[in-house]
Structures are given as C-alpha cells and as structure tokens.
Coordinates of C-alpha atoms in Angstrom, one line a residue:
M4 CA -0.4 0.0 -0.1
V5 CA 1.0 3.5 -0.7
L6 CA 0.6 6.0 1.9
S7 CA 1.4 9.8 1.8
I8 CA 0.9 12.2 4.5
C9 CA -1.7 15.1 3.7
K10 CA -1.2 18.1 5.5
S11 CA -3.7 20.3 4.0
M12 CA -5.6 21.9 6.6
K13 CA -8.7 22.2 4.7
E14 CA -8.7 18.3 4.3
T15 CA -7.4 17.3 7.6
K16 CA -8.9 19.7 10.1
G17 CA -5.7 21.0 11.4
H18 CA -4.3 17.6 12.1
D19 CA -1.6 15.3 10.2
T20 CA -3.1 12.3 9.2
I21 CA -2.0 9.2 7.0
D22 CA -3.9 8.8 3.6
S23 CA -4.2 5.8 1.8
M24 CA -4.0 6.4 -1.9
F25 CA -6.1 3.5 -2.7
A26 CA -8.9 5.1 -0.7
S27 CA -8.5 8.5 -2.4
R28 CA -10.5 9.6 -4.8
Y29 CA -7.8 9.1 -7.7
A30 CA -8.4 5.3 -7.1
Q31 CA -12.1 5.5 -7.8
A32 CA -12.0 8.2 -10.6
E33 CA -10.8 7.0 -14.4
L34 CA -8.1 9.1 -15.7
P35 CA -8.3 10.2 -19.5
R36 CA -6.5 7.7 -21.7
F37 CA -6.4 9.9 -25.1
E38 CA -6.0 13.4 -23.9
I39 CA -4.5 15.5 -21.4
P40 CA -6.3 15.4 -18.0
T41 CA -7.2 19.0 -17.0
Q42 CA -6.1 18.8 -13.4
E43 CA -2.6 17.8 -12.1
T44 CA -2.2 14.5 -10.3
P45 CA 0.0 14.2 -7.1
K46 CA 3.4 12.4 -8.3
D47 CA 2.8 9.5 -5.8
V48 CA -0.4 9.0 -7.2
A49 CA 0.7 9.0 -10.9
Y50 CA 3.6 6.8 -10.1
Q51 CA 1.1 4.2 -8.2
I52 CA -0.9 4.2 -11.4
I53 CA 1.4 3.7 -14.0
S54 CA 3.5 1.1 -12.0
D55 CA 0.0 -0.7 -11.5
E56 CA -0.7 -1.0 -15.3
L57 CA 3.2 -2.0 -15.9
M58 CA 2.5 -4.9 -13.6
L59 CA 0.6 -6.5 -16.5
D60 CA 3.5 -6.5 -18.8
G61 CA 5.6 -9.5 -19.1
N62 CA 8.8 -10.4 -17.5
P63 CA 11.6 -9.1 -19.7
R64 CA 13.9 -12.0 -18.4
L65 CA 11.3 -14.6 -19.5
N66 CA 10.7 -13.0 -22.8
L67 CA 12.3 -15.9 -24.9
A68 CA 11.3 -13.9 -28.2
S69 CA 13.7 -11.2 -27.9
F70 CA 17.5 -11.0 -28.7
V71 CA 17.6 -7.7 -26.8
T72 CA 19.9 -7.4 -23.7
T73 CA 17.4 -7.5 -20.3
W74 CA 20.3 -7.6 -17.7
M75 CA 23.1 -5.5 -17.2
E76 CA 25.6 -5.1 -14.2
P77 CA 24.4 -2.6 -11.3
E78 CA 27.8 -0.4 -11.9
C79 CA 26.6 0.0 -15.4
D80 CA 23.2 0.6 -14.5
K81 CA 24.3 3.4 -12.5
L82 CA 26.5 5.0 -15.5
I83 CA 23.2 5.1 -17.5
M84 CA 21.2 6.6 -14.9
A85 CA 23.7 9.5 -14.4
A86 CA 23.7 9.8 -18.4
L87 CA 19.9 10.0 -18.8
N88 CA 19.9 13.9 -19.2
K89 CA 22.4 13.9 -21.9
N90 CA 22.0 14.6 -25.5
Y91 CA 24.6 12.6 -27.4
I92 CA 24.2 15.0 -30.7
D93 CA 25.4 17.7 -28.6
M94 CA 29.2 16.9 -29.1
D95 CA 30.5 20.3 -28.2
E96 CA 28.9 20.2 -24.8
Y97 CA 29.8 16.4 -24.2
P98 CA 33.0 15.7 -26.0
I99 CA 33.9 12.9 -23.5
T100 CA 31.0 11.0 -24.8
T101 CA 31.6 11.7 -28.5
E102 CA 35.1 10.4 -27.7
L103 CA 33.6 7.3 -26.2
Q104 CA 31.6 6.7 -29.2
D105 CA 34.5 6.9 -31.5
R106 CA 36.4 4.7 -29.3
C107 CA 33.4 2.0 -29.8
V108 CA 33.2 2.5 -33.7
N109 CA 37.2 1.8 -33.8
M110 CA 37.0 -1.2 -31.4
V111 CA 33.8 -2.5 -33.4
A112 CA 35.6 -2.2 -36.7
R113 CA 38.5 -3.6 -35.9
L114 CA 36.6 -6.7 -34.4
F115 CA 35.2 -7.0 -38.0
N116 CA 39.1 -6.9 -39.2
A117 CA 38.7 -3.5 -41.1
P118 CA 41.7 -2.7 -43.1
I119 CA 42.6 0.2 -40.6
G120 CA 46.3 1.0 -40.0
E121 CA 47.8 1.9 -36.8
G122 CA 46.7 5.5 -35.6
E123 CA 44.0 5.6 -38.4
Q124 CA 40.4 6.1 -37.5
A125 CA 37.7 4.0 -38.4
V126 CA 34.7 4.9 -40.6
G127 CA 31.4 4.4 -38.5
A128 CA 28.5 5.6 -36.7
G129 CA 26.3 4.8 -33.6
T130 CA 22.8 4.3 -34.3
V131 CA 19.6 3.7 -32.1
G132 CA 19.8 0.1 -33.6
S133 CA 20.5 -2.0 -36.6
S134 CA 17.4 -0.7 -38.4
E135 CA 19.2 2.7 -38.5
A136 CA 22.1 1.4 -39.2
I137 CA 21.0 -0.6 -42.1
M138 CA 19.2 2.5 -43.8
L139 CA 22.5 4.6 -43.5
A140 CA 24.2 1.7 -45.2
G141 CA 21.7 1.2 -47.8
L142 CA 22.0 5.0 -48.5
A143 CA 25.6 4.9 -48.9
F144 CA 25.5 2.2 -51.6
K145 CA 22.7 3.9 -53.2
R146 CA 24.4 7.2 -53.4
K147 CA 27.6 5.7 -54.5
W148 CA 25.9 3.7 -57.4
Q149 CA 24.2 6.6 -58.5
L150 CA 27.2 8.7 -58.6
E151 CA 29.2 6.1 -60.7
R152 CA 26.1 5.7 -63.1
K153 CA 26.0 9.4 -63.6
A154 CA 29.5 9.6 -64.1
A155 CA 29.5 7.0 -66.9
G156 CA 26.5 8.5 -68.4
K157 CA 24.2 5.6 -67.8
P158 CA 20.4 5.6 -66.2
W159 CA 20.3 5.8 -62.5
D160 CA 16.6 5.7 -61.8
K161 CA 16.1 1.9 -61.2
P162 CA 18.6 0.4 -58.4
N163 CA 17.6 -2.8 -56.9
M164 CA 19.4 -4.9 -53.8
V165 CA 19.5 -8.7 -53.7
T166 CA 18.4 -10.3 -50.3
G167 CA 17.2 -13.5 -49.0
A168 CA 13.4 -13.7 -48.3
N169 CA 14.4 -14.3 -44.5
V170 CA 15.6 -10.6 -44.1
Q171 CA 14.5 -8.4 -41.2
V172 CA 11.4 -6.1 -42.0
C173 CA 13.9 -3.0 -41.7
W174 CA 15.5 -3.9 -45.3
E175 CA 11.8 -4.1 -46.6
K176 CA 11.4 -0.4 -45.1
F177 CA 14.3 0.7 -46.9
A178 CA 13.2 -0.5 -50.2
R179 CA 9.9 1.0 -49.8
Y180 CA 11.1 4.4 -48.3
F181 CA 13.9 4.9 -50.4
E182 CA 12.6 3.5 -53.7
V183 CA 15.1 0.7 -54.5
E184 CA 13.8 -2.5 -55.8
L185 CA 14.0 -5.6 -53.6
R186 CA 14.9 -8.9 -55.2
E187 CA 14.3 -11.4 -52.7
V188 CA 15.7 -15.5 -52.9
T189 CA 13.0 -17.3 -51.6
L190 CA 13.6 -20.1 -49.3
K191 CA 12.7 -23.8 -49.5
E192 CA 12.2 -26.2 -46.9
D193 CA 15.1 -27.5 -44.9
Y194 CA 17.0 -24.4 -46.6
Y195 CA 16.0 -21.4 -44.7
V196 CA 18.7 -18.8 -45.5
M197 CA 19.7 -16.9 -48.8
D198 CA 21.3 -19.4 -51.4
P199 CA 24.2 -17.6 -52.6
H200 CA 23.9 -18.9 -56.0
R201 CA 20.5 -17.7 -56.5
A202 CA 21.3 -14.3 -55.2
V203 CA 24.0 -13.8 -57.8
E204 CA 21.8 -15.0 -60.5
L205 CA 19.7 -12.0 -59.6
V206 CA 22.2 -9.4 -59.8
D207 CA 22.5 -6.9 -62.6
E208 CA 24.3 -3.6 -63.5
N209 CA 21.4 -1.8 -61.4
T210 CA 22.1 -3.7 -58.3
I211 CA 23.5 -1.4 -55.5
C212 CA 24.4 -4.4 -53.2
V213 CA 23.8 -7.9 -52.0
C214 CA 22.8 -8.4 -48.2
A215 CA 24.1 -11.5 -46.3
I216 CA 22.8 -12.1 -43.0
L217 CA 25.0 -13.5 -40.0
G218 CA 22.2 -14.9 -38.2
S219 CA 18.9 -15.3 -39.6
T220 CA 16.1 -14.1 -37.4
Y221 CA 14.1 -17.1 -38.0
N222 CA 16.7 -19.9 -37.2
G223 CA 20.0 -18.1 -35.8
E224 CA 21.6 -19.9 -39.2
F225 CA 24.9 -17.7 -40.6
E226 CA 24.5 -17.4 -44.4
D227 CA 27.6 -18.5 -46.1
V228 CA 29.4 -14.6 -47.0
Q229 CA 32.5 -16.3 -48.2
L230 CA 30.9 -18.1 -50.9
L231 CA 28.8 -15.2 -51.9
N232 CA 31.8 -13.3 -52.2
D233 CA 33.3 -15.6 -54.3
L234 CA 30.7 -16.1 -56.8
L235 CA 29.8 -12.2 -56.8
E236 CA 33.4 -11.8 -57.6
K237 CA 33.3 -14.1 -60.6
K238 CA 30.4 -12.6 -61.8
N239 CA 31.6 -8.8 -61.6
Q240 CA 34.6 -9.7 -63.6
E241 CA 32.7 -11.6 -66.1
L242 CA 30.2 -8.6 -66.5
G243 CA 32.6 -5.7 -65.5
L244 CA 30.4 -4.9 -62.4
N245 CA 31.3 -3.5 -59.1
V246 CA 28.4 -4.8 -57.2
P247 CA 29.2 -5.0 -53.2
I248 CA 28.1 -6.9 -50.2
H249 CA 26.6 -5.6 -47.1
V250 CA 26.6 -7.9 -43.9
D251 CA 23.7 -7.7 -41.5
A252 CA 25.5 -9.0 -38.5
A253 CA 22.6 -7.7 -36.3
S254 CA 22.6 -10.8 -34.3
G255 CA 25.6 -12.8 -34.9
G256 CA 28.4 -9.8 -35.2
F257 CA 29.2 -10.0 -31.3
V258 CA 28.8 -13.8 -31.6
V259 CA 31.0 -15.3 -34.4
P260 CA 34.3 -13.1 -33.7
F261 CA 34.5 -14.5 -30.2
I262 CA 33.6 -18.2 -30.7
Y263 CA 33.7 -19.1 -34.3
P264 CA 36.7 -17.0 -35.6
D265 CA 37.2 -19.8 -38.5
I266 CA 34.1 -18.3 -40.5
V267 CA 35.5 -15.8 -42.9
W268 CA 32.5 -13.4 -43.1
D269 CA 33.7 -9.7 -42.4
F270 CA 36.3 -7.4 -44.0
R271 CA 38.7 -10.2 -44.7
L272 CA 36.6 -10.7 -48.0
P273 CA 37.1 -7.7 -50.5
L274 CA 33.6 -7.1 -51.7
V275 CA 32.2 -6.7 -48.1
K276 CA 31.9 -2.7 -47.9
S277 CA 29.9 -2.2 -44.7
I278 CA 28.5 -4.2 -41.7
N279 CA 25.7 -3.3 -39.2
V280 CA 25.7 -4.8 -35.7
S281 CA 23.4 -4.4 -32.8
G282 CA 25.0 -3.4 -29.5
H283 CA 21.8 -4.3 -27.5
K284 CA 21.6 -7.7 -28.8
Y285 CA 24.5 -9.7 -28.1
G286 CA 26.7 -6.6 -27.8
L287 CA 25.0 -7.0 -24.3
V288 CA 23.5 -3.4 -23.8
Y289 CA 20.0 -2.6 -22.9
A290 CA 17.8 -1.7 -26.0
G291 CA 19.0 1.5 -28.2
I292 CA 22.3 1.0 -29.5
G293 CA 23.4 -0.2 -33.0
W294 CA 26.7 0.1 -35.2
V295 CA 27.4 0.3 -38.7
V296 CA 31.1 0.6 -40.0
W297 CA 32.7 1.1 -43.6
R298 CA 35.7 -0.6 -45.1
N299 CA 37.1 2.7 -46.0
K300 CA 36.3 6.3 -46.3
E301 CA 35.8 5.8 -50.0
D302 CA 32.6 3.7 -49.2
L303 CA 30.7 6.6 -47.6
P304 CA 30.1 9.3 -49.8
E305 CA 31.1 12.6 -48.4
E306 CA 28.0 14.3 -49.8
L307 CA 26.0 12.1 -47.2
I308 CA 27.7 13.7 -44.2
F309 CA 26.5 16.7 -42.9
H310 CA 28.1 19.5 -40.9
V311 CA 26.2 21.6 -38.4
N312 CA 27.7 24.3 -35.9
Y313 CA 24.8 25.8 -33.9
L314 CA 25.5 23.5 -30.8
G315 CA 28.8 25.2 -30.4
A316 CA 31.5 23.9 -32.9
D317 CA 31.7 22.0 -36.7
Q318 CA 29.8 18.5 -36.0
P319 CA 29.6 16.0 -38.8
T320 CA 27.0 13.8 -38.7
F321 CA 25.3 11.2 -40.7
T322 CA 22.3 9.7 -39.1
L323 CA 18.5 9.5 -39.6
N324 CA 18.0 10.6 -36.1
F325 CA 19.4 13.7 -34.4
S326 CA 18.9 14.2 -30.7
K327 CA 19.1 10.6 -28.8
G328 CA 20.3 10.0 -25.2
A329 CA 24.1 9.1 -24.6
S330 CA 23.4 6.3 -21.9
Q331 CA 23.7 3.3 -24.4
V332 CA 27.0 4.6 -26.0
I333 CA 28.4 4.7 -22.5
A334 CA 26.9 1.4 -21.7
Q335 CA 28.4 -0.1 -25.1
Y336 CA 32.0 1.3 -23.7
Y337 CA 31.3 0.0 -20.6
Q338 CA 30.8 -3.7 -21.7
L339 CA 33.7 -3.5 -24.1
I340 CA 36.2 -2.3 -21.7
R341 CA 34.7 -4.5 -18.8
L342 CA 34.2 -7.5 -20.4
G343 CA 37.2 -7.4 -23.1
F344 CA 37.7 -10.2 -25.6
N345 CA 38.0 -12.9 -23.1
G346 CA 34.9 -11.7 -21.3
Y347 CA 32.6 -11.6 -24.5
K348 CA 34.4 -15.1 -25.6
S349 CA 33.3 -16.8 -22.2
I350 CA 29.7 -15.3 -22.3
M351 CA 29.0 -16.3 -25.9
T352 CA 30.4 -19.7 -25.0
N353 CA 28.1 -20.2 -22.2
C354 CA 25.3 -19.4 -24.4
A355 CA 25.9 -21.7 -27.2
M356 CA 26.1 -24.3 -24.7
N357 CA 23.0 -23.6 -23.0
A358 CA 21.3 -23.7 -26.5
K359 CA 23.0 -26.8 -27.2
I360 CA 21.7 -28.4 -24.0
L361 CA 18.4 -27.0 -24.7
T362 CA 18.0 -28.3 -28.1
Q363 CA 18.8 -31.9 -26.7
A364 CA 16.4 -31.5 -24.0
I365 CA 13.7 -30.4 -26.4
E366 CA 14.9 -33.0 -29.2
N367 CA 14.6 -35.9 -26.5
L368 CA 10.8 -35.0 -25.8
G369 CA 10.3 -36.8 -29.2
R370 CA 7.8 -34.3 -30.5
F371 CA 9.8 -31.8 -32.1
K372 CA 12.2 -31.0 -35.0
I373 CA 15.0 -29.0 -34.6
L374 CA 15.2 -26.2 -37.3
S375 CA 18.2 -24.3 -35.9
K376 CA 21.8 -25.0 -36.4
E377 CA 24.8 -26.1 -33.9
V378 CA 26.6 -23.5 -35.3
G379 CA 24.6 -20.2 -35.3
V380 CA 23.5 -17.4 -32.9
P381 CA 22.5 -18.9 -29.6
L382 CA 19.1 -20.0 -30.0
V383 CA 16.7 -23.0 -30.4
A384 CA 14.1 -22.9 -33.2
F385 CA 12.0 -26.0 -33.3
S386 CA 8.5 -27.6 -34.7
L387 CA 6.0 -30.0 -34.1
L388 CA 6.4 -33.5 -35.9
D389 CA 2.7 -33.6 -35.2
S390 CA 0.4 -30.7 -35.4
S391 CA -2.8 -32.5 -36.2
N392 CA -4.3 -32.0 -33.1
Y393 CA -2.6 -28.8 -31.8
T394 CA -0.4 -26.4 -33.3
E395 CA 2.9 -24.5 -32.3
F396 CA 0.7 -21.5 -31.5
D397 CA -1.5 -23.3 -29.1
I398 CA 2.0 -24.2 -27.3
S399 CA 3.0 -20.8 -27.5
D400 CA -0.3 -19.5 -25.8
G401 CA 0.0 -22.4 -23.3
L402 CA 3.3 -21.5 -22.1
R403 CA 2.2 -18.2 -21.5
R404 CA 0.4 -19.8 -18.3
Y405 CA 3.6 -20.2 -16.8
G406 CA 5.0 -16.7 -17.6
W407 CA 6.9 -17.7 -20.7
T408 CA 7.0 -15.9 -24.0
V409 CA 8.0 -18.1 -26.8
P410 CA 6.9 -17.0 -30.1
A411 CA 5.4 -19.1 -32.6
Y412 CA 5.5 -18.1 -36.5
T413 CA 5.6 -19.2 -40.1
M414 CA 8.9 -19.3 -42.3
A415 CA 9.5 -16.6 -44.9
P416 CA 8.3 -17.5 -48.8
D417 CA 8.5 -20.1 -50.1
A418 CA 8.8 -22.1 -46.9
Q419 CA 5.6 -20.2 -45.1
H420 CA 3.9 -23.7 -44.7
V421 CA 6.6 -24.4 -42.0
T422 CA 5.4 -23.0 -38.5
L423 CA 8.1 -23.1 -35.7
L424 CA 9.0 -22.0 -32.1
R425 CA 11.8 -20.0 -31.3
V426 CA 13.8 -19.4 -27.9
V427 CA 16.6 -17.1 -27.7
V428 CA 19.3 -18.0 -25.5
R429 CA 20.8 -14.7 -24.0
E430 CA 23.2 -14.1 -21.3
D431 CA 20.8 -14.3 -18.5
F432 CA 19.3 -17.3 -19.5
S433 CA 20.9 -19.8 -16.9
R434 CA 20.8 -23.7 -17.1
S435 CA 18.0 -24.0 -14.4
L436 CA 15.7 -21.8 -16.6
A437 CA 16.3 -23.9 -19.4
N438 CA 15.3 -27.1 -17.4
R439 CA 12.3 -25.3 -16.2
L440 CA 11.2 -24.3 -19.6
V441 CA 11.5 -28.0 -20.9
T442 CA 9.4 -28.7 -17.8
D443 CA 6.9 -26.5 -18.9
I444 CA 6.8 -27.3 -22.4
K445 CA 6.3 -30.8 -21.5
R446 CA 3.1 -30.0 -19.1
V447 CA 1.7 -27.9 -22.0
L448 CA 2.0 -30.9 -24.3
D449 CA 0.7 -33.3 -21.8
H450 CA -2.4 -30.7 -21.2
F451 CA -3.1 -30.9 -24.9
D452 CA -2.9 -34.4 -25.2
A453 CA -5.5 -35.0 -22.5
R454 CA -8.0 -33.2 -24.6
P455 CA -10.2 -34.7 -27.3
P456 CA -8.7 -34.4 -30.8
K457 CA -9.5 -31.2 -32.6
L458 CA -11.8 -33.0 -35.2
I459 CA -13.9 -34.3 -32.2
E460 CA -14.1 -30.6 -30.7
V461 CA -15.2 -29.1 -34.1
V462 CA -17.7 -31.7 -34.9
T463 CA -19.3 -31.5 -31.3
A464 CA -19.4 -27.6 -31.4
A465 CA -20.9 -27.6 -35.0
V466 CA -23.5 -30.5 -33.9
A467 CA -24.7 -28.4 -30.7
Q468 CA -25.0 -25.1 -33.0
E469 CA -27.0 -26.9 -35.2
N470 CA -29.4 -28.4 -32.9
R471 CA -29.7 -25.0 -31.2
E472 CA -30.7 -23.3 -34.1
A473 CA -33.3 -26.0 -34.8
N474 CA -34.5 -26.3 -31.1
L475 CA -33.8 -30.0 -31.1
D476 CA -32.3 -32.2 -28.5
L477 CA -28.6 -33.0 -28.9
P478 CA -27.7 -36.6 -30.3
T479 CA -27.0 -39.3 -28.1
T480 CA -25.6 -42.0 -30.5
P481 CA -22.8 -42.2 -32.9
D482 CA -25.5 -43.3 -35.9
A483 CA -27.2 -40.0 -34.8
V484 CA -24.3 -37.8 -34.7
K485 CA -23.3 -39.0 -38.2
A486 CA -26.6 -38.4 -39.7
T487 CA -26.4 -34.7 -38.6
A488 CA -25.6 -31.9 -41.6
A489 CA -22.6 -30.6 -39.5
F490 CA -20.9 -34.2 -39.4
N491 CA -21.4 -34.4 -43.2
D492 CA -19.9 -30.9 -43.8
I493 CA -16.9 -31.2 -41.5
V494 CA -15.9 -35.0 -42.0
V495 CA -17.7 -36.1 -45.3
E496 CA -16.8 -33.0 -47.4
G497 CA -13.2 -32.4 -46.0
H498 CA -13.4 -30.4 -43.0
H499 CA -13.9 -27.2 -44.8
G500 CA -16.8 -26.1 -42.6
G501 CA -15.1 -27.0 -39.3
K502 CA -12.1 -25.0 -40.4
K503 CA -14.0 -22.1 -40.6
K504 CA -15.5 -22.7 -37.2
Q505 CA -12.4 -23.3 -35.6
Q506 CA -10.8 -20.3 -36.9
H507 CA -13.5 -18.2 -35.6
G508 CA -14.0 -20.0 -32.5
H509 CA -10.2 -19.2 -31.7
G510 CA -10.4 -15.8 -32.5
H511 CA -9.6 -14.0 -29.2
G512 CA -9.4 -10.3 -30.4
H513 CA -7.8 -9.5 -33.8
H514 CA -5.2 -6.3 -34.1
G515 CA -4.0 -7.3 -37.8
R516 CA -0.1 -6.9 -38.1
S517 CA 1.7 -5.6 -35.2
H518 CA 5.1 -3.8 -35.2
S519 CA 6.8 -6.3 -33.4
H520 CA 6.0 -10.0 -32.4
S521 CA 7.5 -9.1 -29.2
H522 CA 6.3 -5.4 -28.6
H523 CA 3.2 -5.7 -26.6
G524 CA 4.7 -7.8 -23.9
R525 CA 2.2 -10.3 -22.7
S526 CA -0.6 -10.1 -25.6
H527 CA 1.6 -10.1 -28.9
S528 CA 1.8 -14.0 -29.6
H529 CA -1.9 -14.4 -28.5
H530 CA -3.1 -12.2 -31.3
H531 CA -0.6 -13.4 -34.0
S532 CA -1.4 -17.0 -33.1
H533 CA -4.7 -16.5 -34.8
S534 CA -4.8 -13.3 -37.1
K535 CA -4.5 -13.8 -40.8
D536 CA -3.0 -11.6 -43.6
N537 CA -4.8 -11.0 -46.8
H538 CA -3.8 -14.2 -48.3
G539 CA -5.5 -16.0 -45.3
K540 CA -2.1 -17.0 -44.0
K541 CA -0.7 -16.5 -40.4
P542 CA 1.6 -13.7 -40.8
A543 CA 5.2 -14.2 -41.3
L544 CA 7.8 -12.8 -38.5
H545 CA 9.7 -11.1 -41.4
K546 CA 6.9 -8.9 -42.0
M547 CA 6.8 -7.9 -38.3
N548 CA 9.7 -5.4 -37.1
G549 CA 11.3 -7.8 -34.9
V550 CA 13.6 -7.9 -32.7
C551 CA 14.7 -8.1 -33.8

C-alpha cells in the first residue's frame, strides 16, 4: 500500500493524517486515456497508477522472443542513470561522450577486421539500432551507385538490391522508403537462408548491393558470406560490374568473432564494404544502440555527411536521427572495456552451450523437429512433428500460463508452410531456467494430449450449434451424430466447415499486423497466433518489425 502524508488544513482539519492512496478519489476516478487531464495528479498517485498498469507487462527475463539484452551489471546501470539527461548529439558540450562513441566505432571496426592502419580512424557511426544502421548503409550504397552511373552517362533511376526472403523487415522498409527494388531469394524447406548461387543470378548492372545475414531472425543460421563473395567476384569480372556486399550482423556480429573465428564473413572478404551490428543484442547493452562501420572512407560518399555548428562547434553527422540519449553509447563502452575479448568469449560460449543443452532436451521430448543449427546464433528453433491435434501457436499460448513468452511464427516465402517456435538464449538465460522451460513445455504437451482431438471438438461444437438453431435435443448415439448436416459438412466433405468454425472460435481479438512479434509484452503472440493476412495465412515473422 502506498501511503502519503496529507498536511492540508482544509482536508485534515488541522491534524496530520495518514491517507491511503487507494482510499482516495484518485483510485475511484478514471483518468483520461487519450487526452491530457485538466487537473494535475500528485506524483505518488501518478507513479502508483502507472506502476500498477505496468505489472501487466511480461517479465523481460522470461521474454524468450527477444534478442535484446535484459540484464546488465549494477555498475553499468548507475552509469546509464547518470547520463539519462545527456543529449548525445551535443558533441561540443559532451566531448567525452563523443570520444567514447568514436572509441566504440574503432573497436567494432577492428573486431570485424577492417583494413585500418596503426593510428588511423575507422569510418562508422553509432545508431539507435540495426534498423537505422541498415538504412544508413543502404543509402551509402545507393548514392555511390548513382554517382558512378551518372559519371558513366548511364541511367540511374532503377536501383535494386538482392536479399534473402528471410531478411528483417527493416530491409523492406529501406527498399520502400528510398525507392529501391527489392529482389528476394525465396527459401525452401530445410534450407532457410539465402542461397548464394540464386542470389548472384539476380544481380545486374542496377544492383547497388547484395545483403547477407549473419544470424537469421528465423533460426539463427549464418549465411555463407565467403561463398557469396567468391561467386559475386566472378560475376563482377565476367560482366564488368562492381556490385558490393553488405553484411547484416545484427545478431551474429558479437557472436562469431569470439566463438567461431574460423568463419570468414567480414572485411577480410574484399567485396564486403559495410557491416551493421546491434549493440543491444549480443553486444550486451539495453535496447537503443547499434553500429554501422564501413571498409574505408571511399565507401561512404562525402555528400551524405552533414556538418552543423549551431551547437557550438563544427560537427559532422550521418544519422537519420538527431537528438538521442547518451546512456547506451556509454553502456556499450562499459561492456567493451569491462569484458574485453575474453569476457565476451566466455559469455558467448556459455550461451552456445546452454542453447545446445536446451536443443538436446527439446529433441529428447520426441515431439519436435529442430530447425536451428549448432553453429549459429545461440537459439533453439523447433516445430512439431505432428500438428494435427494442436499447433505451435497453441503451445506458445500454453506457455504463457507459466510466464514464458515463446513466439510461434511461419517461415518466409517459399517455406511459409513451416511453422516454428523459437527460444533465444541470452546471457541471463541460465541452465536452471532452461530446465524449467523444458518442464513447462512438457506440461503444455501433456495438457493438450489430454484434450479430445480437434476434429471431435469441432464436430461437437458444430452439432450443438445446429441443434440449438433447430430447437432439437443433442444426438446421443454415434449414428445420430453421423446423420447430422454438421457431421457431413465437416467430416465427409473435407473439414471445410469445421476449419471455418475453428478459426472463428479461436479468435481472441484481432489487431491485424503488429509492429513487432514481441513489442506488446504479454499479448503479442496471442493475437498473432490467430490473426490472418490478406492471403489467409498467419503473418510471417519477417513481415513484423522484430527484434529483432
């Protein structure tokens, strides 16, 4: 109970009293939701009202849908709180924060083997996440391609770029917002990443770049950037092209260098010109920080860089945002110097081992097919071997009873008939939590196994509805049930009527597409598990703004 001391003479008749907020008028009156209230609200009351509502959010630590960091050391939390009122963009007033950002850029670029000499500065920028980083990298590719085409006297109005269909939605946003044709390499069953051979086939003189993903959002798999580089080099030489590669390392950029050093994917490959990575994923910083680095200055056209001086000094800037908090930049620098290479290596090794053990435990249940790879981002992606009686969406909903957020979603085209569940193994996902999750998955399976099969449920509901409408008693024998029109529609004619009723009966609220499969805490998977897109299919994860 929140207690506040009221000392108003009018309210207390001259005596100090202890007043319960929950007994006050503020607990009885409904506050406006969509307009600013006329009167002010006491600070403790405002705090209590908001904190009460936030109790209904999910537990971030149990949100296994998200790649985003949910725990940091208390010492770093203190640094974050101390810098909440700093505007990062005001570089003249906060020069040390600017220097910390530059140090981070150089550390990340060197981690990715950028060809930087001793004492040279890396080319890159801090962003609010990989989405902004990808936008900046795409703009650099588009502008450089346009300048080269103009200089050669060739048309420059129809740029395209090649990606896999499994890219995060920010690539589709970039293509739509900045008018670039997106050529997607579709997937197929048991091959859920971009095929480099098919990608290179789509390349032509108007291609501004090919995007490879180091850690697919769907199943954590790494695309073969080295093979892509070799095939693209060959095509460039044959056709006289100069098509580069961008690596979207949002999830894998802080994983591969530490535990898979033999994978060649970064600036060691000559066609890789830029890389983005999310500091707020396996960079181990709270949400709100990403990085983009370029191979060298020539890969970032100078005309995209703005210079402003109205904050006190000349400040070069290449961002889509302007004002933003400095806390996450400081937090990233803290993690880089606090952990060092060996610290990151230890954490990523633990994550990979926990993912491996969780994979084995889920596989041992005998009910699932594992779709993730042992070498990949630390996660477990899996689908039911038999979904005739219940689906992955049902399991996702069932796990919410135990506090878990485990997303269910469909693969990207042309593998959208595959539905899967995904558990992201983060730093704070311990072995004991993994064991508890497996126990709860088994409990959910046992619960659904104890229910009548779906067909029986559907027939029972349809027959009951038919008899209510006709004011008839319910049939009591199997032969009487078989004689009903509902049984004929559902069973004899291929379940068509039953499917419609089942879809209708399972609707728990329809909100169309959400911006993120994990954005709304407790409610997101529940809605997505039953909502449909315009083609009658459950919306694929890549059409949502993850979290990717």
